[in-house]
Coordinates of N, CA and C in Angstrom, one line a residue:
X1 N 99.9 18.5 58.6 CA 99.5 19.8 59.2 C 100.6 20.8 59.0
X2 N 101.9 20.4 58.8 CA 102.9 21.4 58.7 C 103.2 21.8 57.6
X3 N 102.6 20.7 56.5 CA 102.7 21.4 55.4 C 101.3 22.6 54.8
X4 N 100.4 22.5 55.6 CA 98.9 23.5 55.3 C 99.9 24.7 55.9
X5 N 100.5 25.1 57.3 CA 100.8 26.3 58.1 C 102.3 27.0 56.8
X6 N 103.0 25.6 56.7 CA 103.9 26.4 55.6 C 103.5 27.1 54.0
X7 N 102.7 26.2 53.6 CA 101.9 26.9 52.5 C 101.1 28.2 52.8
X8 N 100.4 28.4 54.1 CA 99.9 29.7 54.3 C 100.6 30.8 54.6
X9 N 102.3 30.9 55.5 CA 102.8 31.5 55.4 C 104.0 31.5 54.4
X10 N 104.1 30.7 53.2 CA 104.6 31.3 51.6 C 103.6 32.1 50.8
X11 N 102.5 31.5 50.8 CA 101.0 32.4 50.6 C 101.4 34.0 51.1
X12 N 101.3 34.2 52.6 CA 101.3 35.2 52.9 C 102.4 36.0 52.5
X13 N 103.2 35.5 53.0 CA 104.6 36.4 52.4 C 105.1 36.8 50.9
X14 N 104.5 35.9 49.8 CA 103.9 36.6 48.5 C 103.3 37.8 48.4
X15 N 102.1 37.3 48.8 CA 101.4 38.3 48.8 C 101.7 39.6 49.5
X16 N 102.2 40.0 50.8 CA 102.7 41.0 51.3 C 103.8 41.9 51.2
X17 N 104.6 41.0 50.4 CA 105.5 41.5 49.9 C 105.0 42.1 48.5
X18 N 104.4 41.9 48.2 CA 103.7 42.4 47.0 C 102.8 43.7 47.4
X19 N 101.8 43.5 48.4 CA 101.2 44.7 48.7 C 102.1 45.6 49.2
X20 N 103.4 45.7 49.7 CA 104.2 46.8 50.3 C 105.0 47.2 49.1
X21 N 104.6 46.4 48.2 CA 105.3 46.7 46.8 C 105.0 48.4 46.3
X22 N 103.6 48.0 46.2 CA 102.6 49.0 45.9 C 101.9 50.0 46.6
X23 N 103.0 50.0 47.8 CA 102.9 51.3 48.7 C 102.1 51.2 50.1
X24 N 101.6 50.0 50.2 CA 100.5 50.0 51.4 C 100.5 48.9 51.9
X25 N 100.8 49.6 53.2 CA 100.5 47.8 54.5 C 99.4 46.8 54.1
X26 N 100.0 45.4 54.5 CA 98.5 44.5 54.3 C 97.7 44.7 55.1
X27 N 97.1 45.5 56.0 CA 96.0 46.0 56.9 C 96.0 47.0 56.3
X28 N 96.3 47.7 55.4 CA 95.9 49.5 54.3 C 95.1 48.9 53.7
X29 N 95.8 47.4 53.0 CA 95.1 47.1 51.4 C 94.0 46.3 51.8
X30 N 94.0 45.6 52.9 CA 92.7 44.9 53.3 C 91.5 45.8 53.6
X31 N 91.5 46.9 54.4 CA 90.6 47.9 54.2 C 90.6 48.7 53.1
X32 N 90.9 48.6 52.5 CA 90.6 49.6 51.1 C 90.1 48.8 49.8
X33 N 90.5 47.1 50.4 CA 90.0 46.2 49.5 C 88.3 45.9 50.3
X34 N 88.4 46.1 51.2 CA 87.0 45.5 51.7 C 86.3 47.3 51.1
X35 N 86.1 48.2 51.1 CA 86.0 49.0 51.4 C 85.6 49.9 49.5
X36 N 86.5 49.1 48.9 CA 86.4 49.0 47.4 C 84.7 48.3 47.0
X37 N 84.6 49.5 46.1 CA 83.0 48.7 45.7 C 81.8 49.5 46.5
X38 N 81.7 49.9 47.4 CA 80.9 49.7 48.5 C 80.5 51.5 48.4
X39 N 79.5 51.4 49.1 CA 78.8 53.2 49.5 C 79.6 53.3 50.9
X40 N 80.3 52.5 51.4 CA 81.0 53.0 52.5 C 80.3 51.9 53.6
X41 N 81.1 51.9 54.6 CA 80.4 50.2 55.8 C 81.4 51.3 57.5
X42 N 80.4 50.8 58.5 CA 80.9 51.2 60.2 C 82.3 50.5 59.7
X43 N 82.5 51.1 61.1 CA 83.6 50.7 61.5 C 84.0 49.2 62.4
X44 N 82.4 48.5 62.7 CA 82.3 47.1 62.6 C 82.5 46.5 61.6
X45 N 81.5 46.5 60.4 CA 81.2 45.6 59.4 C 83.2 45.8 58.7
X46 N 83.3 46.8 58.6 CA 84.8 47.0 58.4 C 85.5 45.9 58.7
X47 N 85.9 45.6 60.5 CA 86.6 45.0 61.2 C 85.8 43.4 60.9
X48 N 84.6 43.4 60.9 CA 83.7 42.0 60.4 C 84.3 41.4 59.5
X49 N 85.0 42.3 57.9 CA 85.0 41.6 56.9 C 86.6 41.5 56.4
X50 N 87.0 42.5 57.9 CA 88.4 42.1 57.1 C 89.1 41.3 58.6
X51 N 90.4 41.0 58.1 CA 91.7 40.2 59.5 C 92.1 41.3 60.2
X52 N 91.4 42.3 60.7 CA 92.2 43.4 61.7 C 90.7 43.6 62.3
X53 N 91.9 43.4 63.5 CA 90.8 43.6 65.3 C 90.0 45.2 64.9
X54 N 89.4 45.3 66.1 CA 88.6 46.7 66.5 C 89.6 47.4 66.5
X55 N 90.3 47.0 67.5 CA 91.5 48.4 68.4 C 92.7 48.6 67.4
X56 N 93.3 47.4 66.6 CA 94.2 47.7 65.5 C 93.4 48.8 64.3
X57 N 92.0 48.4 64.1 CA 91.4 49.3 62.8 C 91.8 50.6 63.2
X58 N 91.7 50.9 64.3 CA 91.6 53.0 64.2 C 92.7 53.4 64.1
X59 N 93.9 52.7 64.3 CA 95.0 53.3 64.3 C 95.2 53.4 62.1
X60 N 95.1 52.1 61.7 CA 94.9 51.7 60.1 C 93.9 53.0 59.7
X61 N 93.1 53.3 60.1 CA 91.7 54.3 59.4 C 92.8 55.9 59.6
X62 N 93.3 56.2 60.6 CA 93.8 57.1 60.6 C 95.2 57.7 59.6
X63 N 95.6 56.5 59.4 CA 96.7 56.7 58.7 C 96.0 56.7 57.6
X64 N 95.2 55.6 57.3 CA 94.3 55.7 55.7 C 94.6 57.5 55.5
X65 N 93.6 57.7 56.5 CA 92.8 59.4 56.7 C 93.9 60.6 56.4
X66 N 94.9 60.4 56.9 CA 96.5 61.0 56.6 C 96.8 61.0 55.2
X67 N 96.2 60.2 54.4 CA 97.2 59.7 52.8 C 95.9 60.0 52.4
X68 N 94.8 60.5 53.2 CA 93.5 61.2 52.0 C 92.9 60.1 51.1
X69 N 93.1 59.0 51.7 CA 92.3 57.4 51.1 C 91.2 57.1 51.6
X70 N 90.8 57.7 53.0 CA 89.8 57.1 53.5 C 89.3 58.7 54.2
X71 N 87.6 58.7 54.5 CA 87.2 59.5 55.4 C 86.3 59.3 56.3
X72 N 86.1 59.5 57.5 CA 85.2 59.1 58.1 C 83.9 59.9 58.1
X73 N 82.1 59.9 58.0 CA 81.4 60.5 57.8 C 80.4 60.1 58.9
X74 N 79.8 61.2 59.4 CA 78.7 60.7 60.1 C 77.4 60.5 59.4
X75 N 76.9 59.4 59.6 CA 75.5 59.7 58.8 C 74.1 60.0 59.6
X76 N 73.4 60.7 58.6 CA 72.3 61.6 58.7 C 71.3 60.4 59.6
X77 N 71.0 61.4 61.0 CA 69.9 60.5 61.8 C 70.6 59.7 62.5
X78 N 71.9 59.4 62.6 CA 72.4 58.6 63.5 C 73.8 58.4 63.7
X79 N 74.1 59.6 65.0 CA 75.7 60.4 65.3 C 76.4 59.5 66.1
X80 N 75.9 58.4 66.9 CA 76.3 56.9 67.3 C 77.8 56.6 66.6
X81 N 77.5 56.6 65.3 CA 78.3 55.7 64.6 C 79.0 56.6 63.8
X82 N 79.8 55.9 63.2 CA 80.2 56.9 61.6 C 80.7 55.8 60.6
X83 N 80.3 56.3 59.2 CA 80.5 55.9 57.8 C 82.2 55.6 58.0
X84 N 82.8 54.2 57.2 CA 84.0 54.7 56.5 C 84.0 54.3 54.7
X85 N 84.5 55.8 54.4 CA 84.3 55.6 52.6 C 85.8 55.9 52.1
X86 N 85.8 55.6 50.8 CA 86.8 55.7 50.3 C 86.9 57.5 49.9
X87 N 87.8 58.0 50.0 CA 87.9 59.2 48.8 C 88.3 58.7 47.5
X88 N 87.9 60.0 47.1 CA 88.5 59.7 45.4 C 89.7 59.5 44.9
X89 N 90.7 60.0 45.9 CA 92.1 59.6 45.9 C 92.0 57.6 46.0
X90 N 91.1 57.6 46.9 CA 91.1 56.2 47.9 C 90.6 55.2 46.7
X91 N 89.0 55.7 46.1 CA 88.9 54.8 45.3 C 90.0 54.7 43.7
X92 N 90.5 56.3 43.7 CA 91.8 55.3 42.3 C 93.0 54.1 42.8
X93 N 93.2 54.5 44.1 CA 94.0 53.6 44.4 C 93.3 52.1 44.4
X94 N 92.5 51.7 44.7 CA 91.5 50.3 44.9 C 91.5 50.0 43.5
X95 N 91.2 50.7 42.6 CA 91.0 50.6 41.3 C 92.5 50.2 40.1
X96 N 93.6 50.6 41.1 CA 94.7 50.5 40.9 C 95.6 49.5 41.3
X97 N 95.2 49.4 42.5 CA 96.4 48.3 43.3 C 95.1 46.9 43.6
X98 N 93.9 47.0 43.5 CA 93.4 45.7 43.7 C 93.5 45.0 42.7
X99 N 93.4 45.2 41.4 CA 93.8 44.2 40.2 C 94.8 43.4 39.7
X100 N 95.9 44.6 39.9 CA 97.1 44.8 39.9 C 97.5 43.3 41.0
X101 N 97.0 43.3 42.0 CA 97.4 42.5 43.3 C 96.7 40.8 43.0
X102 N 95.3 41.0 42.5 CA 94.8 39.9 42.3 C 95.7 39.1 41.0
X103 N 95.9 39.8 39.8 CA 96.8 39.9 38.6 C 98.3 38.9 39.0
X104 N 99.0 39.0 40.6 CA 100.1 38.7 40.6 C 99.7 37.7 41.2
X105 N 98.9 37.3 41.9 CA 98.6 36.3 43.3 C 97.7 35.4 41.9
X106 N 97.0 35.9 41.0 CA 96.8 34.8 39.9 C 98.1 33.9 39.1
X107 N 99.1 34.9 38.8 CA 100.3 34.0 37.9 C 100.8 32.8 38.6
X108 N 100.6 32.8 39.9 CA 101.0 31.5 40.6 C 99.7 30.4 40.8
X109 N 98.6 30.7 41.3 CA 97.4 30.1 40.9 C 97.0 29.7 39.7
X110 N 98.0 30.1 38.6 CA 97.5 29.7 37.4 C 98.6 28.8 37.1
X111 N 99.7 28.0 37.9 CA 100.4 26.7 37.7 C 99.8 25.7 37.8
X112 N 98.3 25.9 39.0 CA 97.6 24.6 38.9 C 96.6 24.6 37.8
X113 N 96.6 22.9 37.6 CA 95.5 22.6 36.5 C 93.8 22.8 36.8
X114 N 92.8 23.0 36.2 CA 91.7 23.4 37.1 C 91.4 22.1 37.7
X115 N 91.8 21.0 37.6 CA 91.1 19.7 38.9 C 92.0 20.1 39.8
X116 N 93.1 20.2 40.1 CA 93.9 20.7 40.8 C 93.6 21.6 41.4
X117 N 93.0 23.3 41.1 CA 92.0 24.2 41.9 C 91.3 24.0 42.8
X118 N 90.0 22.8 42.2 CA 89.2 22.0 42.7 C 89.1 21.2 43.4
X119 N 90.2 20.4 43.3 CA 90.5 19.6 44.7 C 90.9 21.0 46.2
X120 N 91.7 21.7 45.7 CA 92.2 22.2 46.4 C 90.8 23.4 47.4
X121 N 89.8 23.6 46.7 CA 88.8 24.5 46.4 C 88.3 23.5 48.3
X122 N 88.1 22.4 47.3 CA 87.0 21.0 48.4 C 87.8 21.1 49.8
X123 N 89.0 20.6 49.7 CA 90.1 20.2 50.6 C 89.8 22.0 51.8
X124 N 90.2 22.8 51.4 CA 90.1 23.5 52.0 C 88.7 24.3 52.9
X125 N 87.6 24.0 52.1 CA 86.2 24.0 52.7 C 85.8 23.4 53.5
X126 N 86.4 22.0 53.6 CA 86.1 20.6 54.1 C 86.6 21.1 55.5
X127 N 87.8 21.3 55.3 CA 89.1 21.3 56.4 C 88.2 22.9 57.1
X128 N 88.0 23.6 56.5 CA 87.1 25.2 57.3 C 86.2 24.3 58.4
X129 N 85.5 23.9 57.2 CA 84.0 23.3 58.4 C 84.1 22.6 59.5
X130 N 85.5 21.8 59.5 CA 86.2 20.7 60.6 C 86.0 21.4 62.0
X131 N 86.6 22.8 61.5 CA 86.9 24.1 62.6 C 86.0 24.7 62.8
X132 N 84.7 25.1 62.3 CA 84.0 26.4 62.7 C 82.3 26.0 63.1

């Protein structure tokens, strides 16, 4: 077990140090990666699909909103809620730093052999479903 919790925080710390590489917190680049692709998602489905709470997202959306990456929109017929989309600033960035990010988190994924992937692929599904 201590060796899954240490693999996931060498994982993490790769990768986040990598995303602060490229100018943006791992809660910037998670919303703007979930956020990437999309005609725009609430400010649930937001917090649904990414690792940051309700109450941590607004403070993230706002700063997004500050660096002109993100805007919030209300949409037509229903003032309840509101849109979050990228701007065009927001989607070059996605278009810039998500590849770029997947690109580095691949050169180390790509030491394993593909049965190796695969095992790894099973092992970790298996071990999800144990939990959920």
């Amino acid at each position: 077990m201590r060796e899954l919790v240490r693999a996931y925080q060498a994982y993490a710390v790769y990768s986040q140090t990598h995303i602060r590489e490229l100018g943006l917190t791992p809660a910037q680049f998670d919303v703007i990666a979930t956020l990437g692709n999309t005609d725009g998602m609430t400010m649930g489905e937001v917090a649904d699909k990414t690792l940051v709470t309700k109450g941590t997202l607004t403070g993230i959306i706002d700063r997004l909103e500050q660096k002109n990456l993100v805007r919030r929109e209300v949409p037509e017929g229903n003032r309840r809620c509101f849109m979050l989309i990228l701007t065009p600033e927001g989607e070059q960035v996605f278009e810039e730093v998500f590849p770029t990010h997947i690109a580095h988190l691949k050169e180390r994924f790509e030491q394993l052999t593909p049965d190796e992937m695969q095992q790894l692929q099973s092992l970790l599904k298996k071990l999800r479903g144990l939990f959920e």
